[in-house]
Short mmCIF file of C-alpha atoms and ligand atoms in Angstrom, two decimals:
data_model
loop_
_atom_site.label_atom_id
_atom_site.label_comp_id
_atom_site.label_asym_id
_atom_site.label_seq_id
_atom_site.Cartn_x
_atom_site.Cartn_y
_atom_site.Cartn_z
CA UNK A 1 83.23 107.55 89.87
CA UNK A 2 80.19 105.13 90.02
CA UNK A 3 79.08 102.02 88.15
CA UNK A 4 75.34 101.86 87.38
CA UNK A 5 74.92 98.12 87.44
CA UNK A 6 71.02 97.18 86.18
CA UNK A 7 70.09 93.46 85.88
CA UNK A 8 67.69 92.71 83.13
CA UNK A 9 67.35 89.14 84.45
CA UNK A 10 68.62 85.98 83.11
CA UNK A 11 72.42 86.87 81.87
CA UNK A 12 70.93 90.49 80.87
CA UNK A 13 72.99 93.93 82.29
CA UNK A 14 73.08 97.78 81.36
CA UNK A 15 75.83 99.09 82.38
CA UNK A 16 76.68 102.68 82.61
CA UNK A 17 79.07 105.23 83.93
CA UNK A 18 76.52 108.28 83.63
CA UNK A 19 77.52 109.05 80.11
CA UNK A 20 77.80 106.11 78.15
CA UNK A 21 75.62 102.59 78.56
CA UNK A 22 76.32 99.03 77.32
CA UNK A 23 73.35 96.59 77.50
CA UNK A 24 74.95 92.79 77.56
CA UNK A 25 72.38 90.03 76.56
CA UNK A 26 69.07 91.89 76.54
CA UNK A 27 66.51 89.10 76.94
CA UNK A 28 63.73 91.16 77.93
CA UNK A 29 60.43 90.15 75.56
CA UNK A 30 59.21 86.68 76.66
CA UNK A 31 61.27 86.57 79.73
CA UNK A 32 59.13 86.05 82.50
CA UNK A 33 61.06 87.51 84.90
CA UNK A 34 61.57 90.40 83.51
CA UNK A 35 60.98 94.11 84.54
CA UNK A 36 62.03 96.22 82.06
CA UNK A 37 60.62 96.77 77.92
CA UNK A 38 62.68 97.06 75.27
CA UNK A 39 61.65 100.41 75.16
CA UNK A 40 62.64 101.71 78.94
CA UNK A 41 66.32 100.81 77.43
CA UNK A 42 69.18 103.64 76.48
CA UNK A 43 72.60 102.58 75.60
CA UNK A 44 75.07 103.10 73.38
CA UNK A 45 76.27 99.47 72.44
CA UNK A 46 74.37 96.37 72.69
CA UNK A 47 77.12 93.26 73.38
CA UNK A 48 76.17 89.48 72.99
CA UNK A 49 77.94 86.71 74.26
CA UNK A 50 76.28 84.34 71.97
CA UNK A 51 73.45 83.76 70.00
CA UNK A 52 70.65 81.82 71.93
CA UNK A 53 67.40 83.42 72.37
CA UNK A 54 67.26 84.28 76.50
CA UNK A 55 70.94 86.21 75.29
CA UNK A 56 70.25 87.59 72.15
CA UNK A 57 66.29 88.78 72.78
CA UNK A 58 65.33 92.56 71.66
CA UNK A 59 68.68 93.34 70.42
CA UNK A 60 67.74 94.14 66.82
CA UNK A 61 65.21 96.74 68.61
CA UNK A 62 67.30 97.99 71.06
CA UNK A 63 69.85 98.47 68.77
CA UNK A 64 67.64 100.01 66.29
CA UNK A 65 65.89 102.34 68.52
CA UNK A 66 69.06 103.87 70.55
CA UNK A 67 70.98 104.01 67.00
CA UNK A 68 73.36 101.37 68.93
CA UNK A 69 76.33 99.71 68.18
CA UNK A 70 76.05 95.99 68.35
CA UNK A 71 79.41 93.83 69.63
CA UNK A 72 79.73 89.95 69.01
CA UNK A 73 80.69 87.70 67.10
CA UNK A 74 81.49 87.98 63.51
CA UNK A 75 78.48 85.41 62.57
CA UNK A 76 76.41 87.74 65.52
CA UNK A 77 77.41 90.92 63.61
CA UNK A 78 76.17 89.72 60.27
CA UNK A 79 73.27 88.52 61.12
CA UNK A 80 72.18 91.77 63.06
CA UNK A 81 73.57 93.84 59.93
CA UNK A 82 71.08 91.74 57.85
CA UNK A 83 68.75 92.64 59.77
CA UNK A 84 69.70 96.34 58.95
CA UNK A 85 71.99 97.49 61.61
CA UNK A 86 74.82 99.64 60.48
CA UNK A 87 76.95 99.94 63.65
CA UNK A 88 78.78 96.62 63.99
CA UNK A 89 81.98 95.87 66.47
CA UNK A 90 82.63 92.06 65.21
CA UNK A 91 85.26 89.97 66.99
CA UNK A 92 86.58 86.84 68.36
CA UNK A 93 88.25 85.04 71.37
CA UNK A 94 90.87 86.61 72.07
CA UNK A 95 90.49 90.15 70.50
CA UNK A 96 89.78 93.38 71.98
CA UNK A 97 88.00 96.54 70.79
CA UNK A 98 87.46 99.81 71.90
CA UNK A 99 84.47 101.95 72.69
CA UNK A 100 83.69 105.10 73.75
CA UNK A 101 83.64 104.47 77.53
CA UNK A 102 86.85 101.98 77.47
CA UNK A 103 86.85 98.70 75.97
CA UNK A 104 85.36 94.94 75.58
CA UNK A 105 87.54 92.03 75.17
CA UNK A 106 86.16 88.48 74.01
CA UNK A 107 86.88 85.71 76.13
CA UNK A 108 86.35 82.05 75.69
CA UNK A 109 83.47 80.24 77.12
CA UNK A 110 82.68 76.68 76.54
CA UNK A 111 78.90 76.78 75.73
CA UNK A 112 77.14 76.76 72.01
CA UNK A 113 75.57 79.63 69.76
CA UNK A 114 72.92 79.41 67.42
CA UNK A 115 69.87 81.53 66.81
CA UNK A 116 66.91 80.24 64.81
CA UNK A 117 68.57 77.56 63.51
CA UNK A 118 71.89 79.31 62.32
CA UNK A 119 75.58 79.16 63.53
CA UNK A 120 76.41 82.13 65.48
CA UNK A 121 80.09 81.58 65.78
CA UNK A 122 81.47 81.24 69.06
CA UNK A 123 80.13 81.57 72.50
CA UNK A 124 82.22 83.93 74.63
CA UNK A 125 82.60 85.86 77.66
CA UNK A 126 83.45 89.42 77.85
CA UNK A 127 85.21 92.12 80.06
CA UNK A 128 83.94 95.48 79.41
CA UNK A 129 85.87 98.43 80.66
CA UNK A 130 83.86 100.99 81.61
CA UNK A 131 84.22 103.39 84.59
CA UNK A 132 87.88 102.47 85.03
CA UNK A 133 87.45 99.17 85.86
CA UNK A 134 86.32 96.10 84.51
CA UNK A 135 83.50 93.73 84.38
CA UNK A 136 83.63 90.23 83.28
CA UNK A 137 80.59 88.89 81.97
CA UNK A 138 81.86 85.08 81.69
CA UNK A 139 78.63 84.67 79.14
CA UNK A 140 76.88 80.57 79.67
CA UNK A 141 79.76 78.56 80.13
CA UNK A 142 81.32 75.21 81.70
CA UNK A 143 84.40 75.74 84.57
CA UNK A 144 87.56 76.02 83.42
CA UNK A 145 90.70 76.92 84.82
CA UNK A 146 92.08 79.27 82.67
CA UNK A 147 89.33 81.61 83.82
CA UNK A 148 92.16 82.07 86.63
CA UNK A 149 94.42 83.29 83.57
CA UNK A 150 92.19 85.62 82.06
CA UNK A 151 91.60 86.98 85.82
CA UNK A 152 95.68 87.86 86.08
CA UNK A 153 95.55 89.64 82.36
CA UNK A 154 92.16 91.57 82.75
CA UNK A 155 91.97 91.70 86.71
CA UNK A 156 88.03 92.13 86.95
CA UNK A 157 86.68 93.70 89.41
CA UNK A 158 83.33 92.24 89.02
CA UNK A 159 82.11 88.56 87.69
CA UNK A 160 78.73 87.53 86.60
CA UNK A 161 78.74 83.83 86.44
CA UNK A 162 75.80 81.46 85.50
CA UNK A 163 75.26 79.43 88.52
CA UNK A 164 71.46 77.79 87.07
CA UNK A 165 72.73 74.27 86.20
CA UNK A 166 71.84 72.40 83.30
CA UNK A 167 73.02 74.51 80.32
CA UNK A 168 75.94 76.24 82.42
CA UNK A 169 77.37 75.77 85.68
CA UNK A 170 75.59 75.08 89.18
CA UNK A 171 75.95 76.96 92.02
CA UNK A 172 78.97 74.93 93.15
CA UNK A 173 81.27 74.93 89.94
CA UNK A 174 80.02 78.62 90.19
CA UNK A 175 81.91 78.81 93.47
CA UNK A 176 85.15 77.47 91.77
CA UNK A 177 85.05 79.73 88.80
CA UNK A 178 84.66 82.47 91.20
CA UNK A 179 87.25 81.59 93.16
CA UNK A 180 89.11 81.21 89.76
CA UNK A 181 88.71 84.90 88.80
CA UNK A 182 88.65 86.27 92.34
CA UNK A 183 86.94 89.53 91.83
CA UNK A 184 85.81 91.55 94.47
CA UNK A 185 81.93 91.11 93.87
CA UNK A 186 79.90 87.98 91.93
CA UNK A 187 76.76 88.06 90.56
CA UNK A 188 75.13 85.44 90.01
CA UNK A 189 73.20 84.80 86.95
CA UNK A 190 71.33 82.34 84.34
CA UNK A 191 69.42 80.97 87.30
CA UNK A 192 65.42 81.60 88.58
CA UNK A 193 64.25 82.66 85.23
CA UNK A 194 62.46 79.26 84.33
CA UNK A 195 61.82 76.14 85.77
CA UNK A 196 64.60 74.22 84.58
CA UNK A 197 67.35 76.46 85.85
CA UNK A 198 68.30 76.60 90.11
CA UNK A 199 65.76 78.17 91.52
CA UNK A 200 68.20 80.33 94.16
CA UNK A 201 72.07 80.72 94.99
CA UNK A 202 72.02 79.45 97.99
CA UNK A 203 75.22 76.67 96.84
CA UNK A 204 77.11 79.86 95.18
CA UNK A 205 78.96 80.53 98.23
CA UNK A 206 82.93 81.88 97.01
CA UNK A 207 84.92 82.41 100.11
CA UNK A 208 86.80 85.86 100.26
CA UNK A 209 84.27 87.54 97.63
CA UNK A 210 81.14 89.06 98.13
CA UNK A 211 78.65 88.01 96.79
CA UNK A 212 75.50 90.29 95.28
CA UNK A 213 72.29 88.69 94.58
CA UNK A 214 70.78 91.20 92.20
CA UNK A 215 66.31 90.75 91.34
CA UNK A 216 65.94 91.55 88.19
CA UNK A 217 64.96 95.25 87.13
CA UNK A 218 67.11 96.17 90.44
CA UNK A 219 69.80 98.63 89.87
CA UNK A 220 73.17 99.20 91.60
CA UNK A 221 75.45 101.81 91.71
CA UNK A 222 78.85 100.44 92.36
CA UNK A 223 81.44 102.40 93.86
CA UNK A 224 83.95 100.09 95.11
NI1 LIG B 1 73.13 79.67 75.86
MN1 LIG B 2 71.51 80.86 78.22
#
């Protein structure tokens, strides 16, 4: 089996295993970076690890358009079903659900969430199972160690970690938290998008992992 692995840019990823997607912080409308419309997007889910603008982006439209289920917080999952989507999958650190491809779990990440003004509940990370193997998107956070923990109980094969600096880690806390979670491939994200971030991951260097430097719009298939 395959992974398709796109990156939308910023912390942005569909993923699919050629018959079900998941699109992870579609930021797509206003970011400069990237390649894809709201309306080049299929999925099935639409999962948020928090509620800031370059995470949360098209969602409502994505999720209206592909009839999608939207995963994130509780405070996430109201506001979204508000704004008149049905298919909701709220949760919290710790919990997991399922889907139709595997499942998502919601990790802890130490970060904020708000969106226009409102509490969004808490920021997280998430491992998505999908193809038979799992994907830990650690969402904008600060280092920390239990990321090592969460590592032995969900054994991701894959990490995207924010290595821009400034409202996450930089490339060389990156490098710890990667060494933390010890998957087989990082990619880095949150970086290059706008001025204030790290403009390349040169100082995300994790030893014993490879490291995949994805351009946004680029797609992967993932075999491992
Ligand atoms: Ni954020
Ligand atoms: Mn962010």
């Amino acid at each position: 089996m395959s992974l398709s692995i796109t990156f939308l840019g910023q912390s942005g990823f569909r993923l699919s295993d050629g018959t079900h997607a998941i699109v992870i912080d579609p930021f797509l409308s206003g970011n400069p970076v990237a390649k894809h419309k709201p309306g080049d997007i299929t999925c099935d889910y639409v999962a948020l690890t928090h509620g800031h603008q370059d995470h949360f982006g098209d969602t409502i439209e994505l999720a209206k358009a592909n009839n999608a289920t939207v995963i994130g917080s509780f405070e996430i999952c109201n506001y979204v079903n508000e704004k008149g989507i049905e298919k909701i999958e709220p949760g919290n650190v710790g919990g997991t659900i399922k889907t139709s491809f595997g499942w998502v779990a919601f990790t802890q990440a130490f970060h904020s969430s708000s969106f226009q003004g409102a509490y969004m509940g808490m920021p997280m990370g998430l491992m998505v199972n999908i193809d038979g193997r799992t994907f830990y998107h650690t969402g904008d956070t600060g280092l920390f160690s239990d990321m090592k923990l969460l590592s032995e109980i969900y054994k991701p094969e894959i990490a995207a970690i924010p290595i821009g600096d400034r409202f996450t880690m930089d490339g060389a806390l990156a490098t710890r938290a990667a060494e933390f979670i010890k998957p087989k491939v990082a990619i880095p994200i949150h970086y290059k998008t706008m001025d204030l971030l790290a403009q390349d991951a040169s100082a995300f260097r994790p030893s014993g992992i490879t490291v995949k430097e994805l351009q946004p719009g680029e797609t992967w298939e993932y075999s491992g």
